[in-house]
XYZ file of C-alpha atoms in Angstrom:
169
model
C 0.000 0.000 0.000
C 1.472 3.312 -1.069
C 1.494 6.353 1.216
C 0.351 9.821 0.239
C 2.068 11.283 -2.776
C 4.173 14.332 -1.944
C 3.139 17.394 -3.889
C 6.115 19.226 -5.373
C 6.702 22.659 -3.929
C 6.088 25.377 -6.542
C 9.168 27.465 -7.320
C 7.667 30.741 -6.054
C 6.668 29.135 -2.749
C 10.128 27.616 -2.366
C 11.718 31.020 -3.003
C 9.369 32.516 -0.384
C 10.499 29.869 2.109
C 14.151 30.759 1.606
C 13.377 34.484 1.792
C 11.717 33.943 5.185
C 14.713 31.991 6.412
C 17.139 34.590 5.015
C 15.204 37.424 6.647
C 15.281 35.632 9.993
C 19.017 34.973 9.608
C 19.746 38.628 8.816
C 17.731 39.805 11.803
C 19.296 37.264 14.124
C 22.808 38.095 12.924
C 22.278 41.727 13.893
C 20.797 40.695 17.249
C 23.689 38.333 18.029
C 26.220 40.999 17.007
C 24.603 43.360 19.513
C 24.840 40.651 22.182
C 28.599 40.509 21.735
C 29.013 44.251 22.256
C 29.936 43.604 25.881
C 31.047 47.159 26.584
C 27.602 48.546 25.767
C 25.860 45.797 27.737
C 27.992 46.446 30.827
C 27.374 50.201 30.562
C 23.622 49.603 30.309
C 23.656 47.230 33.304
C 25.566 49.834 35.334
C 23.148 52.564 34.276
C 20.134 50.495 35.318
C 21.563 49.483 38.695
C 24.635 51.452 39.801
C 24.742 49.673 43.185
C 25.885 46.385 41.636
C 29.504 45.308 41.990
C 31.629 44.353 38.982
C 31.139 40.614 39.576
C 27.372 41.074 39.711
C 27.388 43.171 36.545
C 29.504 40.563 34.730
C 27.199 37.768 35.884
C 24.090 39.692 34.798
C 25.598 40.435 31.392
C 26.633 36.783 30.963
C 23.113 35.599 31.827
C 21.648 38.161 29.447
C 23.898 37.058 26.598
C 23.102 33.385 27.205
C 19.374 34.084 27.327
C 19.656 36.202 24.182
C 21.424 33.385 22.321
C 18.759 30.886 23.370
C 15.989 33.265 22.258
C 17.775 33.896 18.935
C 18.130 30.156 18.287
C 14.473 29.548 19.176
C 13.343 32.427 16.967
C 15.348 31.116 14.015
C 14.008 27.598 14.603
C 10.394 28.822 14.691
C 10.777 30.885 11.511
C 12.456 27.978 9.712
C 9.762 25.573 10.863
C 6.945 27.926 9.829
C 8.535 28.544 6.425
C 8.921 24.805 5.850
C 5.310 24.124 6.866
C 4.176 26.906 4.545
C 6.193 25.420 1.687
C 4.461 22.086 2.269
C 1.091 23.700 1.703
C -0.038 24.498 5.235
C -2.265 27.547 4.961
C -2.145 28.243 8.717
C 1.650 28.662 8.453
C 1.186 31.040 5.534
C -1.264 33.118 7.602
C 1.069 33.195 10.634
C 4.016 34.229 8.452
C 1.877 36.907 6.819
C 0.916 38.379 10.196
C 4.526 38.263 11.427
C 5.814 39.736 8.167
C 3.298 42.582 8.045
C 4.003 43.431 11.701
C 7.755 43.345 11.095
C 7.543 45.526 7.990
C 5.237 47.994 9.774
C 7.645 48.198 12.716
C 10.570 48.632 10.309
C 8.776 51.449 8.501
C 8.001 53.053 11.857
C 11.706 52.888 12.755
C 12.720 54.427 9.440
C 10.174 57.240 9.747
C 11.245 57.881 13.359
C 14.870 58.045 12.241
C 14.174 60.264 9.231
C 11.969 62.610 11.221
C 14.449 62.890 14.066
C 12.058 61.414 16.639
C 14.441 58.538 17.376
C 17.349 60.878 18.119
C 15.227 63.169 20.290
C 14.066 60.129 22.292
C 17.682 59.118 22.837
C 17.528 56.066 20.568
C 20.711 55.601 18.586
C 20.185 54.107 15.148
C 23.414 53.145 13.468
C 23.685 52.769 9.687
C 23.916 48.983 10.116
C 20.581 48.977 11.992
C 18.949 50.970 9.221
C 20.411 48.705 6.527
C 19.208 45.564 8.304
C 15.761 47.121 8.728
C 15.522 47.870 5.000
C 16.888 44.458 3.953
C 14.544 42.491 6.216
C 11.568 44.611 5.132
C 12.333 43.911 1.463
C 12.882 40.177 2.088
C 9.692 39.788 4.104
C 7.545 41.864 1.746
C 8.763 39.819 -1.203
C 8.149 36.567 0.691
C 4.566 37.568 1.530
C 3.838 38.477 -2.087
C 5.338 35.238 -3.420
C 3.346 33.095 -0.974
C 0.110 34.429 -2.416
C 1.121 34.014 -6.065
C 0.362 30.258 -5.940
C -2.972 29.993 -4.088
C -3.740 26.491 -5.385
C -0.826 25.074 -3.409
C -2.607 25.917 -0.147
C -5.951 24.243 -0.777
C -7.080 21.578 1.632
C -5.499 18.241 0.810
C -8.406 16.070 1.913
C -11.180 17.773 -0.043
C -13.527 15.422 -1.846
C -14.200 16.155 -5.499
C -17.991 16.273 -5.910
C -17.719 15.325 -9.607
C -16.542 11.797 -8.716
C -19.261 9.159 -8.469
C -19.865 7.814 -4.971
C -19.512 4.103 -4.414
């Protein structure tokens, strides 16, 4: 007895999958790079709680970096898993990715407008050129991925639907 036949993944959907994964990788690379800026992390820990000793600050920063790495790995895993499920025709994964992508692009546009209008600087938020570049790149990747996912709607139809034109036995 043969199992279910695997449906080939359409090219546009496969490209969308890899765009989602690439966007997550770009975002996580920036996040991990910020985690390894120990000098900034120590300064922030000291600013938040000046009563801490150096050993306590170092321990807090180490815990923060470890937690950040775990969160980054989990985030990348979830995005990869969702993109793979979407590529295999799961409409729920496509909807979740769409919501995440639209929210991410909206937040990215908000950041860019805040930077361009000077609101970020007046609020004391430093936006380096690398941050802006990553924001633009991820917004382009995610927007393209969302568009490509919806170019092949037939790939996301329910797999178990019964064709009413077939005679019943």
